[in-house]
mmCIF file of C-alpha atoms in Angstrom:
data_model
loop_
_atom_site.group_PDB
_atom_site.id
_atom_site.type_symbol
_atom_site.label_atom_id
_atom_site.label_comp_id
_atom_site.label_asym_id
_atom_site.label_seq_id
_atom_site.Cartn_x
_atom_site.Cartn_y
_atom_site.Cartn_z
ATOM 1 C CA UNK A 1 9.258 -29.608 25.486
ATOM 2 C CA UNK A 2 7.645 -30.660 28.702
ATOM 3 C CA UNK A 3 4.293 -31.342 29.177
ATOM 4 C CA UNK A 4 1.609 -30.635 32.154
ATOM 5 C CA UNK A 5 2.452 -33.667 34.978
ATOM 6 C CA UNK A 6 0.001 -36.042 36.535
ATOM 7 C CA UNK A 7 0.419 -35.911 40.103
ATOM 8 C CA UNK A 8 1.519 -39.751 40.841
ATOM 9 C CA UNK A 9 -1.591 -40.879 42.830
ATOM 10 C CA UNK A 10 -3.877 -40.016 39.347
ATOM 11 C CA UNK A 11 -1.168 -41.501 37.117
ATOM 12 C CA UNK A 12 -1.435 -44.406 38.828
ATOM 13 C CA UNK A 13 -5.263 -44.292 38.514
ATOM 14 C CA UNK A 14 -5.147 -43.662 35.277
ATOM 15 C CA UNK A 15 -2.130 -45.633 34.078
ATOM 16 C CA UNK A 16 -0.811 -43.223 31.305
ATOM 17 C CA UNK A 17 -0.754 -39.450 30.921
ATOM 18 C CA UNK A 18 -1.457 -38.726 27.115
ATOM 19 C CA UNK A 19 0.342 -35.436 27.238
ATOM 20 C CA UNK A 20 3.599 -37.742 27.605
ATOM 21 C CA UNK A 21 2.641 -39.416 24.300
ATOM 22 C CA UNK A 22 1.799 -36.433 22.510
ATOM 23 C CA UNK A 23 5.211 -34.895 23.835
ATOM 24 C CA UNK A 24 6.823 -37.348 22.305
ATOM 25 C CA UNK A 25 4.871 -37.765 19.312
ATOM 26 C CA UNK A 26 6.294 -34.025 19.031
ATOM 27 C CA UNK A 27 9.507 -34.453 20.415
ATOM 28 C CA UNK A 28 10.452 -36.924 17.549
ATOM 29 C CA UNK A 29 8.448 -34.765 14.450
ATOM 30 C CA UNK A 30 10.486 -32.005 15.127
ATOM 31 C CA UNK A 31 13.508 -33.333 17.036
ATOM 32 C CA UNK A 32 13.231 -31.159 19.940
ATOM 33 C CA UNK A 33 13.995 -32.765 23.595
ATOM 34 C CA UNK A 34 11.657 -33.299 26.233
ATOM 35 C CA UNK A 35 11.577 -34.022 29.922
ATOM 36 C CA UNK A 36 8.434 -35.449 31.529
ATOM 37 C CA UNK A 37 10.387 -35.101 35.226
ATOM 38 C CA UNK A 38 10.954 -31.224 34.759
ATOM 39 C CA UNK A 39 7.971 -30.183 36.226
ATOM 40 C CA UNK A 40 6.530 -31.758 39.575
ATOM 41 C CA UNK A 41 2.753 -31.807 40.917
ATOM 42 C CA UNK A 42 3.164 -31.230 44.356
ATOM 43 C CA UNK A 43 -0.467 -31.761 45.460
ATOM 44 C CA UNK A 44 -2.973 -34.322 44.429
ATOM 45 C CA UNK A 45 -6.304 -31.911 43.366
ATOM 46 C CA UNK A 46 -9.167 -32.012 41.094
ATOM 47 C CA UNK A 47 -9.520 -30.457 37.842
ATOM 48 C CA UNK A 48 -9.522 -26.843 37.650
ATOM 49 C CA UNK A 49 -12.602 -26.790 35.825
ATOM 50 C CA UNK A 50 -14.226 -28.889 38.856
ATOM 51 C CA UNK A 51 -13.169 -26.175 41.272
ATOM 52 C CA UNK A 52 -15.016 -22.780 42.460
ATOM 53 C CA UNK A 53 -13.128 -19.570 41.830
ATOM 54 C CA UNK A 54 -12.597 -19.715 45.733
ATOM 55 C CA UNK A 55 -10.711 -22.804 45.601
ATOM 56 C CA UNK A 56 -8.817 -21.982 42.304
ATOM 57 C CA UNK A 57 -7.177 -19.028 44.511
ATOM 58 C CA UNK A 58 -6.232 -21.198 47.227
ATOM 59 C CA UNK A 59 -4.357 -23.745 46.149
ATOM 60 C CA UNK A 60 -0.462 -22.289 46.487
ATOM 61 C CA UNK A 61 2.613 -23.969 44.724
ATOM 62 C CA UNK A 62 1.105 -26.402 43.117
ATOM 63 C CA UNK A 63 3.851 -27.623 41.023
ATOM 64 C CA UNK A 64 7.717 -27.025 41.335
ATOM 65 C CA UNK A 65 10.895 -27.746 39.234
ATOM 66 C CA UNK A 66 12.813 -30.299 40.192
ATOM 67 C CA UNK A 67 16.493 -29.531 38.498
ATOM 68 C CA UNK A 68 18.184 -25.567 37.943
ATOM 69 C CA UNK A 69 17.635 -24.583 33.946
ATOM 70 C CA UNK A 70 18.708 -21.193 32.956
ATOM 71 C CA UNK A 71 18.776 -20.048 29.063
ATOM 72 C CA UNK A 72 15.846 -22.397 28.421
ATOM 73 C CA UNK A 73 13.220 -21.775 25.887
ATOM 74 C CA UNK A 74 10.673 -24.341 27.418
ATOM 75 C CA UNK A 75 7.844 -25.645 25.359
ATOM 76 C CA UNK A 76 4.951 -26.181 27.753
ATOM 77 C CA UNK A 77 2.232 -28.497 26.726
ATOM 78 C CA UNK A 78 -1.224 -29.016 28.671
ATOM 79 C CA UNK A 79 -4.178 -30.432 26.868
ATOM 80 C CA UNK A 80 -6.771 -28.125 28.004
ATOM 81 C CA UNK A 81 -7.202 -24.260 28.876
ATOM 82 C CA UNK A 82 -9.679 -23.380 31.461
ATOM 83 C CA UNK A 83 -8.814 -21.062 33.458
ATOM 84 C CA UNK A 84 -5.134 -20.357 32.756
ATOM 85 C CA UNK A 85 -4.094 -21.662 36.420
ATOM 86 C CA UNK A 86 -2.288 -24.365 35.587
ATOM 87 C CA UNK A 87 0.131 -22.668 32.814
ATOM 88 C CA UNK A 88 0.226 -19.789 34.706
ATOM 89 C CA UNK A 89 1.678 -21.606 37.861
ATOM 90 C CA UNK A 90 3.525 -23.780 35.617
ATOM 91 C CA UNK A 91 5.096 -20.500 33.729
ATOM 92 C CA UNK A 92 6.051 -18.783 36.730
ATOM 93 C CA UNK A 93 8.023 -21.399 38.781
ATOM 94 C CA UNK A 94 10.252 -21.857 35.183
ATOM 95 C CA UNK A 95 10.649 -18.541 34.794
ATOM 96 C CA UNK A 96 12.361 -18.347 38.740
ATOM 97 C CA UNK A 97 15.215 -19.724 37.252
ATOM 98 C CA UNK A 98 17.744 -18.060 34.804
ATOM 99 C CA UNK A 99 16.991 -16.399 31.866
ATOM 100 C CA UNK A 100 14.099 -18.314 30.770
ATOM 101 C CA UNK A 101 11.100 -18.301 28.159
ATOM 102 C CA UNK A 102 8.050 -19.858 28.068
ATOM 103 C CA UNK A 103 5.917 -20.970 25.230
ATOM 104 C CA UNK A 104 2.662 -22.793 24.952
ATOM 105 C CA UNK A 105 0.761 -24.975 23.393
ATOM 106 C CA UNK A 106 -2.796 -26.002 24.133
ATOM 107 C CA UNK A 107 -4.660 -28.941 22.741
ATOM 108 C CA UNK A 108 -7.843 -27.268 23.353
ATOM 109 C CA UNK A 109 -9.992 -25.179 24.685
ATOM 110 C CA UNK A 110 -12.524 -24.316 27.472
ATOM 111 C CA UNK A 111 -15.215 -21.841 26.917
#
């Protein structure tokens, strides 16, 4: 399981990133692993919601993994689905590597 990542600037803002405690809540229910330093933020953004369709487009690599995985199935966990961006960005730069899968689960939705 790994869930979406804060970029460090709006952790620190913030001071907690409630997808980690709902990973874990998880994690422990069903005894599956996580990592919360799989997946990296690269750039420190808005919320996709807040953006124009413009910007959506522009922003390139927004996230990267930071150790090789191959023959993962990779729970991925964000807490909101707007536009599809994020797990889609997230999804591909997993599936680089290996022999992956990707799953997802959403806490909720955007209309």
């Amino acid at each position: 399981m790994v869930s979406v990542p804060l970029h460090p600037k709006k952790l620190k803002e913030r001071g907690y990133n409630q997808l980690h405690l709902f990973t874990e809540t998880l994690s422990k229910f069903y005894e599956i692993p996580f990592s919360h330093d799989l997946i990296k933020r690269n750039h420190y953004s808005k919320a996709q919601a807040l953006k124009d369709r413009q910007h959506r487009l522009e922003t390139q690599n927004p996230f990267s993994i930071t150790e090789n995985i191959s023959e993962k199935h990779i729970l991925l966990i964000d807490d909101v689905f707007t536009t599809g961006n994020t797990i889609a960005s997230i999804a591909l730069e997993i599936l680089k590597f290996g022999d992956n899968k990707v799953s997802v689960l959403v806490m909720a939705m955007d209309e």
